[in-house]
Amino acid sequence: MVWSGIAAAVIATAGAILISRFLARPFANLARAIQHLANGRFQDAQIPDDRDTKIREVGELLSGFRTMAERLRLQHEDLEAQVSERTRALEQQTQEAQATAALLRAQEAIQRGYGELAALLNSLDRSFVLGEGIRKIAATLDAPLAAVYLTGDGPAGLRLKTYAAVDSGMIETSLLSPAGLPQEVARRGEPVVLSLAPGAGSLALRTGVGVLEAASVVGLPLHYQDRFVGVLVVATLHPLSEHARNFLNDAARQLSVALNNAALFESVRYQAQQLETLNAELKRASEVKSDFLASMSHELRTPLNSIIGFTELMLTSTRDTLSDRQRTALDRVRESGRHLLGLINEVLDLSKIEAGRMDVRAEAFALLPLVRECLGAVEPQAQAKGLTVRATGLEGVPEIVQDRGKVKQILINLLSNAVKFTDQGSVELRVERSDAAFVSIAVADSGIGISLDDQAVIFGAFQQVASATTRTRGGTGLGLAISRRLAELMGGTLAVESTLGQGSTFTLRLPTRRGPQAAAEAIEEPKGSAGAPRVLVIDDDRDVATIVRQAVADEPLTVEWAANAVDGLARLRAHRPVVILLDVMLQGHDDGWDVLGTLKTDPATREIPVVVHSVIDNPQRARRLGADEVLVKPAPPARIRALLRRYVDGSPREAARESV
């Protein structure tokens, strides 16, 4: 019984040993392998060999598991390969995105720098343009060096003008000296780009942080239109991108324009200073001339009046004791004295008009008695030549309000000229009323006539028809100039119509009344003129605006009047005119020349065409100050109308050129 128990125990123990060897141990090893597989440690997952087990089913299990583990390993390796590839692609995309972002940031920085550069280059200060402009170019490209070379007396006509970031001593001894790269750029006339090899030491830049080696140097010519201005040179630590090169090309163009504008501004400022000095000298000369004429007129007229007076006294008191020869001599002395006195008076009148010191004293007077006085003054001269002098159109002529003395002076001059240049026939004075606001007085003769070429100059001072016939008749050439300017001072016009060999007709056209009320009535804007192009007349004589308004009565224009500079500037700010008619002889403290200078230097008004409309005939000075056109008063209404029509319908500059 005992032995049977022992045998059973031995058998059980042997069975346990066999089970542990052939079943439990393989499963334990398999469990460890499964744990390694679960942790992804395929190299540590040792699958028990199915040949080590005597149990077929266990062997099959181990073989199937080994196959599964191998597949898992292969799938894991394939997955890792895919993950690595995708990781590399993602890293590449990230790098590309970062590079694109960096490029965009660089482009934005360049665009921002270009905008700031353009704002800086709007300055007209040459030193500011060069200094701040070159610093902004260097800062925009993060360039350690930027320099500008301008035309001068150095090699190839170039000299270093300004630079940024490095000392000039280093520039002078490198390829950036004026005789180096800048000269080559000037010779080619196009950009030159140098790519420098790393470590070659071709351009070592000494800066405050040490020595930096440039990787790229670009030189760009500075051109304004077809004129070479200089060279812009920039050195960078990295090769230039296409965007950076475009920036440099644009910067070079802007810098060229800015340098040209600054040079023009300096030239204009210098000319303005010269003109200011010249104006001061002219004013002083005018004052000296006026003082001289005032003094000389007294010194000359006093003895002349004595000569004329004593001569007339001798002719009347000693008539019976004088021989014919003596009487003839005294007559010549008297007439020569009167002629010289008249010449002095004419010169003084012209001087007063040009200096703006000729006053107009309006008074009411009847025209008929004045005409008879004028006819009586020239009657002896006409009778001596056998000419008939008559007047027509005097019926119903009302009183006019004008300067009687000046009207008489004009008419006597016109009648005297008509008699002087007419050898046979007649001289006629005609009074005509074209409308209630104006009266016209025409003096017609049957004399030698005036050619079209001479008609354009006879109203100038000291101008006469250039012919042998006129030279024998004498005269100073001042009468018509003074008459026309006196007519203009009174708000009128003096015009001529003539055919050579068939006589001439001079027409004086005057407003019948002077004064604020009459002027206001004459200048009143027509109904429906709102929105029409505006013409601004700056003149201390409101009648001038009346004349302009009458000249363009049939045109869709609004004529505004300003009596002084302050009123004129206020009006043009309120309503921008298409053209300004400016009298340079303004009364008071206003100087018309100064007003013209102000209009042409102020950016807000310099593009508005200005026509100098004055009795002073000085086109050179007017054009130097910027006037577009010069009209010597009194300009014929037809010419005023044609000129203003061109300014309204066409190009103002073309209108000015056509009128020159």
PDB file of C-alpha atoms in Angstrom, residues 231-431:
ATOM      1  CA  VAL A 231      27.179 106.495 -59.210  1.00  0.00           C
ATOM      2  CA  LEU A 232      25.538 104.638 -56.309  1.00  0.00           C
ATOM      3  CA  VAL A 233      27.647 101.800 -54.806  1.00  0.00           C
ATOM      4  CA  VAL A 234      26.353  99.255 -52.253  1.00  0.00           C
ATOM      5  CA  ALA A 235      28.284  96.343 -50.681  1.00  0.00           C
ATOM      6  CA  THR A 236      26.402  93.491 -48.971  1.00  0.00           C
ATOM      7  CA  LEU A 237      27.436  90.487 -46.853  1.00  0.00           C
ATOM      8  CA  HIS A 238      25.200  88.150 -48.861  1.00  0.00           C
ATOM      9  CA  PRO A 239      24.437  87.789 -52.571  1.00  0.00           C
ATOM     10  CA  LEU A 240      21.716  90.195 -53.649  1.00  0.00           C
ATOM     11  CA  SER A 241      18.252  88.787 -54.239  1.00  0.00           C
ATOM     12  CA  GLU A 242      16.237  89.799 -57.263  1.00  0.00           C
ATOM     13  CA  HIS A 243      13.977  91.862 -55.024  1.00  0.00           C
ATOM     14  CA  ALA A 244      16.978  93.651 -53.535  1.00  0.00           C
ATOM     15  CA  ARG A 245      18.308  94.426 -57.012  1.00  0.00           C
ATOM     16  CA  ASN A 246      14.933  95.820 -58.044  1.00  0.00           C
ATOM     17  CA  PHE A 247      14.973  97.965 -54.916  1.00  0.00           C
ATOM     18  CA  LEU A 248      18.422  99.325 -55.794  1.00  0.00           C
ATOM     19  CA  ASN A 249      17.336 100.103 -59.359  1.00  0.00           C
ATOM     20  CA  ASP A 250      14.270 101.981 -58.090  1.00  0.00           C
ATOM     21  CA  ALA A 251      16.314 103.707 -55.387  1.00  0.00           C
ATOM     22  CA  ALA A 252      18.857 104.870 -57.968  1.00  0.00           C
ATOM     23  CA  ARG A 253      16.093 106.366 -60.117  1.00  0.00           C
ATOM     24  CA  GLN A 254      14.489 108.110 -57.145  1.00  0.00           C
ATOM     25  CA  LEU A 255      17.856 109.405 -55.949  1.00  0.00           C
ATOM     26  CA  SER A 256      18.608 110.795 -59.423  1.00  0.00           C
ATOM     27  CA  VAL A 257      15.282 112.640 -59.531  1.00  0.00           C
ATOM     28  CA  ALA A 258      15.747 113.936 -55.974  1.00  0.00           C
ATOM     29  CA  LEU A 259      19.251 115.225 -56.734  1.00  0.00           C
ATOM     30  CA  ASN A 260      17.968 116.963 -59.865  1.00  0.00           C
ATOM     31  CA  ASN A 261      15.057 118.519 -57.949  1.00  0.00           C
ATOM     32  CA  ALA A 262      17.410 119.695 -55.220  1.00  0.00           C
ATOM     33  CA  ALA A 263      19.736 121.198 -57.831  1.00  0.00           C
ATOM     34  CA  LEU A 264      16.811 122.971 -59.503  1.00  0.00           C
ATOM     35  CA  PHE A 265      15.634 124.268 -56.147  1.00  0.00           C
ATOM     36  CA  GLU A 266      19.098 125.587 -55.354  1.00  0.00           C
ATOM     37  CA  SER A 267      19.211 127.233 -58.765  1.00  0.00           C
ATOM     38  CA  VAL A 268      15.761 128.780 -58.320  1.00  0.00           C
ATOM     39  CA  ARG A 269      16.625 129.944 -54.811  1.00  0.00           C
ATOM     40  CA  TYR A 270      19.853 131.495 -56.070  1.00  0.00           C
ATOM     41  CA  GLN A 271      18.010 133.166 -58.942  1.00  0.00           C
ATOM     42  CA  ALA A 272      15.349 134.380 -56.505  1.00  0.00           C
ATOM     43  CA  GLN A 273      18.059 135.887 -54.332  1.00  0.00           C
ATOM     44  CA  GLN A 274      19.622 137.456 -57.396  1.00  0.00           C
ATOM     45  CA  LEU A 275      16.232 138.765 -58.499  1.00  0.00           C
ATOM     46  CA  GLU A 276      15.568 140.112 -55.032  1.00  0.00           C
ATOM     47  CA  THR A 277      18.901 141.891 -55.100  1.00  0.00           C
ATOM     48  CA  LEU A 278      18.210 143.097 -58.632  1.00  0.00           C
ATOM     49  CA  ASN A 279      14.741 144.296 -57.645  1.00  0.00           C
ATOM     50  CA  ALA A 280      16.205 146.215 -54.737  1.00  0.00           C
ATOM     51  CA  GLU A 281      18.772 147.759 -57.058  1.00  0.00           C
ATOM     52  CA  LEU A 282      16.068 148.561 -59.600  1.00  0.00           C
ATOM     53  CA  LYS A 283      13.956 150.190 -56.915  1.00  0.00           C
ATOM     54  CA  ARG A 284      16.911 152.244 -55.785  1.00  0.00           C
ATOM     55  CA  ALA A 285      17.706 153.129 -59.389  1.00  0.00           C
ATOM     56  CA  SER A 286      14.069 154.073 -59.984  1.00  0.00           C
ATOM     57  CA  GLU A 287      14.101 156.276 -56.912  1.00  0.00           C
ATOM     58  CA  VAL A 288      17.354 157.875 -58.030  1.00  0.00           C
ATOM     59  CA  LYS A 289      15.914 158.342 -61.526  1.00  0.00           C
ATOM     60  CA  SER A 290      12.750 159.878 -60.144  1.00  0.00           C
ATOM     61  CA  ASP A 291      14.726 162.205 -57.897  1.00  0.00           C
ATOM     62  CA  PHE A 292      16.991 163.099 -60.798  1.00  0.00           C
ATOM     63  CA  LEU A 293      14.084 163.765 -63.142  1.00  0.00           C
ATOM     64  CA  ALA A 294      12.288 165.818 -60.516  1.00  0.00           C
ATOM     65  CA  SER A 295      15.410 167.866 -59.912  1.00  0.00           C
ATOM     66  CA  MET A 296      16.331 168.188 -63.574  1.00  0.00           C
ATOM     67  CA  SER A 297      12.788 169.025 -64.597  1.00  0.00           C
ATOM     68  CA  HIS A 298      12.859 171.980 -62.239  1.00  0.00           C
ATOM     69  CA  GLU A 299      16.365 172.997 -63.307  1.00  0.00           C
ATOM     70  CA  LEU A 300      15.495 172.691 -67.006  1.00  0.00           C
ATOM     71  CA  ARG A 301      11.963 174.016 -67.046  1.00  0.00           C
ATOM     72  CA  THR A 302      12.840 177.139 -65.049  1.00  0.00           C
ATOM     73  CA  PRO A 303      15.333 178.526 -67.620  1.00  0.00           C
ATOM     74  CA  LEU A 304      13.216 177.237 -70.512  1.00  0.00           C
ATOM     75  CA  ASN A 305      10.173 179.070 -69.235  1.00  0.00           C
ATOM     76  CA  SER A 306      12.334 182.179 -68.914  1.00  0.00           C
ATOM     77  CA  ILE A 307      13.675 181.749 -72.447  1.00  0.00           C
ATOM     78  CA  ILE A 308      10.181 181.239 -73.869  1.00  0.00           C
ATOM     79  CA  GLY A 309       8.745 184.106 -71.823  1.00  0.00           C
ATOM     80  CA  PHE A 310      11.457 186.610 -72.708  1.00  0.00           C
ATOM     81  CA  THR A 311      11.333 185.541 -76.360  1.00  0.00           C
ATOM     82  CA  GLU A 312       7.581 186.136 -76.518  1.00  0.00           C
ATOM     83  CA  LEU A 313       8.104 189.446 -74.710  1.00  0.00           C
ATOM     84  CA  MET A 314      10.665 190.528 -77.291  1.00  0.00           C
ATOM     85  CA  LEU A 315       8.398 189.433 -80.131  1.00  0.00           C
ATOM     86  CA  THR A 316       5.486 191.498 -78.805  1.00  0.00           C
ATOM     87  CA  SER A 317       7.200 194.546 -77.296  1.00  0.00           C
ATOM     88  CA  THR A 318       9.836 195.098 -79.965  1.00  0.00           C
ATOM     89  CA  ARG A 319       7.936 193.876 -82.992  1.00  0.00           C
ATOM     90  CA  ASP A 320       8.242 197.213 -84.833  1.00  0.00           C
ATOM     91  CA  THR A 321      12.001 197.463 -84.237  1.00  0.00           C
ATOM     92  CA  LEU A 322      12.872 193.881 -85.255  1.00  0.00           C
ATOM     93  CA  SER A 323      13.893 192.979 -88.743  1.00  0.00           C
ATOM     94  CA  ASP A 324      12.283 190.024 -90.458  1.00  0.00           C
ATOM     95  CA  ARG A 325      15.473 188.011 -89.943  1.00  0.00           C
ATOM     96  CA  GLN A 326      15.544 188.799 -86.210  1.00  0.00           C
ATOM     97  CA  ARG A 327      11.851 188.009 -85.833  1.00  0.00           C
ATOM     98  CA  THR A 328      12.324 184.678 -87.627  1.00  0.00           C
ATOM     99  CA  ALA A 329      15.256 183.823 -85.362  1.00  0.00           C
ATOM    100  CA  LEU A 330      13.240 184.635 -82.238  1.00  0.00           C
ATOM    101  CA  ASP A 331      10.321 182.530 -83.528  1.00  0.00           C
ATOM    102  CA  ARG A 332      12.696 179.598 -83.918  1.00  0.00           C
ATOM    103  CA  VAL A 333      14.068 180.136 -80.412  1.00  0.00           C
ATOM    104  CA  ARG A 334      10.534 180.166 -78.994  1.00  0.00           C
ATOM    105  CA  GLU A 335       9.414 177.064 -80.906  1.00  0.00           C
ATOM    106  CA  SER A 336      12.607 175.188 -80.010  1.00  0.00           C
ATOM    107  CA  GLY A 337      12.073 176.073 -76.362  1.00  0.00           C
ATOM    108  CA  ARG A 338       8.474 174.895 -76.492  1.00  0.00           C
ATOM    109  CA  HIS A 339       9.565 171.680 -78.215  1.00  0.00           C
ATOM    110  CA  LEU A 340      12.195 171.011 -75.575  1.00  0.00           C
ATOM    111  CA  LEU A 341       9.733 171.806 -72.786  1.00  0.00           C
ATOM    112  CA  GLY A 342       7.221 169.397 -74.319  1.00  0.00           C
ATOM    113  CA  LEU A 343       9.887 166.699 -74.524  1.00  0.00           C
ATOM    114  CA  ILE A 344      10.762 167.183 -70.847  1.00  0.00           C
ATOM    115  CA  ASN A 345       7.093 166.967 -69.899  1.00  0.00           C
ATOM    116  CA  GLU A 346       6.669 163.746 -71.913  1.00  0.00           C
ATOM    117  CA  VAL A 347       9.686 162.105 -70.285  1.00  0.00           C
ATOM    118  CA  LEU A 348       8.358 163.087 -66.861  1.00  0.00           C
ATOM    119  CA  ASP A 349       4.906 161.731 -67.675  1.00  0.00           C
ATOM    120  CA  LEU A 350       6.356 158.398 -68.828  1.00  0.00           C
ATOM    121  CA  SER A 351       8.518 158.194 -65.718  1.00  0.00           C
ATOM    122  CA  LYS A 352       5.522 158.825 -63.463  1.00  0.00           C
ATOM    123  CA  ILE A 353       3.459 156.171 -65.220  1.00  0.00           C
ATOM    124  CA  GLU A 354       6.201 153.554 -64.963  1.00  0.00           C
ATOM    125  CA  ALA A 355       6.761 154.389 -61.289  1.00  0.00           C
ATOM    126  CA  GLY A 356       3.030 154.177 -60.546  1.00  0.00           C
ATOM    127  CA  ARG A 357       2.895 157.822 -59.453  1.00  0.00           C
ATOM    128  CA  MET A 358       0.529 159.106 -62.116  1.00  0.00           C
ATOM    129  CA  ASP A 359      -2.760 159.957 -60.432  1.00  0.00           C
ATOM    130  CA  VAL A 360      -6.150 159.933 -62.135  1.00  0.00           C
ATOM    131  CA  ARG A 361      -8.470 162.708 -60.946  1.00  0.00           C
ATOM    132  CA  ALA A 362     -11.990 162.038 -62.144  1.00  0.00           C
ATOM    133  CA  GLU A 363     -14.426 164.906 -62.645  1.00  0.00           C
ATOM    134  CA  ALA A 364     -17.654 165.416 -64.525  1.00  0.00           C
ATOM    135  CA  PHE A 365     -17.267 167.464 -67.694  1.00  0.00           C
ATOM    136  CA  ALA A 366     -18.953 167.986 -71.056  1.00  0.00           C
ATOM    137  CA  LEU A 367     -17.156 166.387 -73.954  1.00  0.00           C
ATOM    138  CA  LEU A 368     -18.163 168.969 -76.587  1.00  0.00           C
ATOM    139  CA  PRO A 369     -16.177 171.930 -75.146  1.00  0.00           C
ATOM    140  CA  LEU A 370     -13.147 169.678 -74.661  1.00  0.00           C
ATOM    141  CA  VAL A 371     -13.254 168.542 -78.283  1.00  0.00           C
ATOM    142  CA  ARG A 372     -13.441 172.166 -79.467  1.00  0.00           C
ATOM    143  CA  GLU A 373     -10.423 173.066 -77.327  1.00  0.00           C
ATOM    144  CA  CYS A 374      -8.423 170.222 -78.844  1.00  0.00           C
ATOM    145  CA  LEU A 375      -9.401 171.159 -82.392  1.00  0.00           C
ATOM    146  CA  GLY A 376      -8.452 174.750 -81.705  1.00  0.00           C
ATOM    147  CA  ALA A 377      -5.038 173.680 -80.460  1.00  0.00           C
ATOM    148  CA  VAL A 378      -4.132 172.002 -83.778  1.00  0.00           C
ATOM    149  CA  GLU A 379      -6.017 174.376 -86.091  1.00  0.00           C
ATOM    150  CA  PRO A 380      -3.007 176.651 -86.821  1.00  0.00           C
ATOM    151  CA  GLN A 381      -0.832 173.667 -87.684  1.00  0.00           C
ATOM    152  CA  ALA A 382      -3.537 172.231 -89.967  1.00  0.00           C
ATOM    153  CA  GLN A 383      -4.180 175.561 -91.714  1.00  0.00           C
ATOM    154  CA  ALA A 384      -0.473 175.943 -92.371  1.00  0.00           C
ATOM    155  CA  LYS A 385      -0.595 172.664 -94.315  1.00  0.00           C
ATOM    156  CA  GLY A 386      -3.935 173.361 -95.996  1.00  0.00           C
ATOM    157  CA  LEU A 387      -5.738 170.568 -94.160  1.00  0.00           C
ATOM    158  CA  THR A 388      -9.362 170.462 -93.073  1.00  0.00           C
ATOM    159  CA  VAL A 389     -10.035 169.508 -89.442  1.00  0.00           C
ATOM    160  CA  ARG A 390     -13.604 168.683 -88.435  1.00  0.00           C
ATOM    161  CA  ALA A 391     -15.573 166.903 -85.703  1.00  0.00           C
ATOM    162  CA  THR A 392     -18.696 164.731 -86.046  1.00  0.00           C
ATOM    163  CA  GLY A 393     -21.039 162.845 -83.723  1.00  0.00           C
ATOM    164  CA  LEU A 394     -21.075 165.534 -81.023  1.00  0.00           C
ATOM    165  CA  GLU A 395     -24.863 165.772 -80.813  1.00  0.00           C
ATOM    166  CA  GLY A 396     -26.379 164.402 -77.640  1.00  0.00           C
ATOM    167  CA  VAL A 397     -23.089 163.463 -76.012  1.00  0.00           C
ATOM    168  CA  PRO A 398     -23.660 163.579 -72.233  1.00  0.00           C
ATOM    169  CA  GLU A 399     -21.202 164.472 -69.542  1.00  0.00           C
ATOM    170  CA  ILE A 400     -18.578 161.888 -68.675  1.00  0.00           C
ATOM    171  CA  VAL A 401     -16.723 161.327 -65.401  1.00  0.00           C
ATOM    172  CA  GLN A 402     -13.029 161.064 -66.228  1.00  0.00           C
ATOM    173  CA  ASP A 403      -9.712 162.875 -65.863  1.00  0.00           C
ATOM    174  CA  ARG A 404     -10.322 165.854 -68.167  1.00  0.00           C
ATOM    175  CA  GLY A 405      -6.680 166.857 -68.409  1.00  0.00           C
ATOM    176  CA  LYS A 406      -5.538 163.401 -69.457  1.00  0.00           C
ATOM    177  CA  VAL A 407      -8.337 163.008 -72.014  1.00  0.00           C
ATOM    178  CA  LYS A 408      -7.322 166.368 -73.493  1.00  0.00           C
ATOM    179  CA  GLN A 409      -3.650 165.347 -73.550  1.00  0.00           C
ATOM    180  CA  ILE A 410      -4.480 162.155 -75.458  1.00  0.00           C
ATOM    181  CA  LEU A 411      -6.728 163.865 -78.005  1.00  0.00           C
ATOM    182  CA  ILE A 412      -4.241 166.678 -78.698  1.00  0.00           C
ATOM    183  CA  ASN A 413      -1.508 164.104 -79.236  1.00  0.00           C
ATOM    184  CA  LEU A 414      -3.662 162.092 -81.640  1.00  0.00           C
ATOM    185  CA  LEU A 415      -4.763 165.198 -83.558  1.00  0.00           C
ATOM    186  CA  SER A 416      -1.203 166.568 -83.712  1.00  0.00           C
ATOM    187  CA  ASN A 417       0.089 163.264 -85.088  1.00  0.00           C
ATOM    188  CA  ALA A 418      -2.725 163.135 -87.630  1.00  0.00           C
ATOM    189  CA  VAL A 419      -1.881 166.632 -88.883  1.00  0.00           C
ATOM    190  CA  LYS A 420       1.857 165.922 -88.807  1.00  0.00           C
ATOM    191  CA  PHE A 421       1.609 162.778 -90.958  1.00  0.00           C
ATOM    192  CA  THR A 422      -1.040 164.073 -93.390  1.00  0.00           C
ATOM    193  CA  ASP A 423       0.108 166.181 -96.322  1.00  0.00           C
ATOM    194  CA  GLN A 424      -3.237 166.584 -98.051  1.00  0.00           C
ATOM    195  CA  GLY A 425      -6.827 165.769 -97.313  1.00  0.00           C
ATOM    196  CA  SER A 426      -8.443 166.044 -93.899  1.00  0.00           C
ATOM    197  CA  VAL A 427      -8.410 165.037 -90.268  1.00  0.00           C
ATOM    198  CA  GLU A 428     -11.680 163.995 -88.639  1.00  0.00           C
ATOM    199  CA  LEU A 429     -12.592 163.503 -84.978  1.00  0.00           C
ATOM    200  CA  ARG A 430     -15.649 161.271 -84.447  1.00  0.00           C
ATOM    201  CA  VAL A 431     -17.484 160.668 -81.171  1.00  0.00           C
TER     202      VAL A 431
END
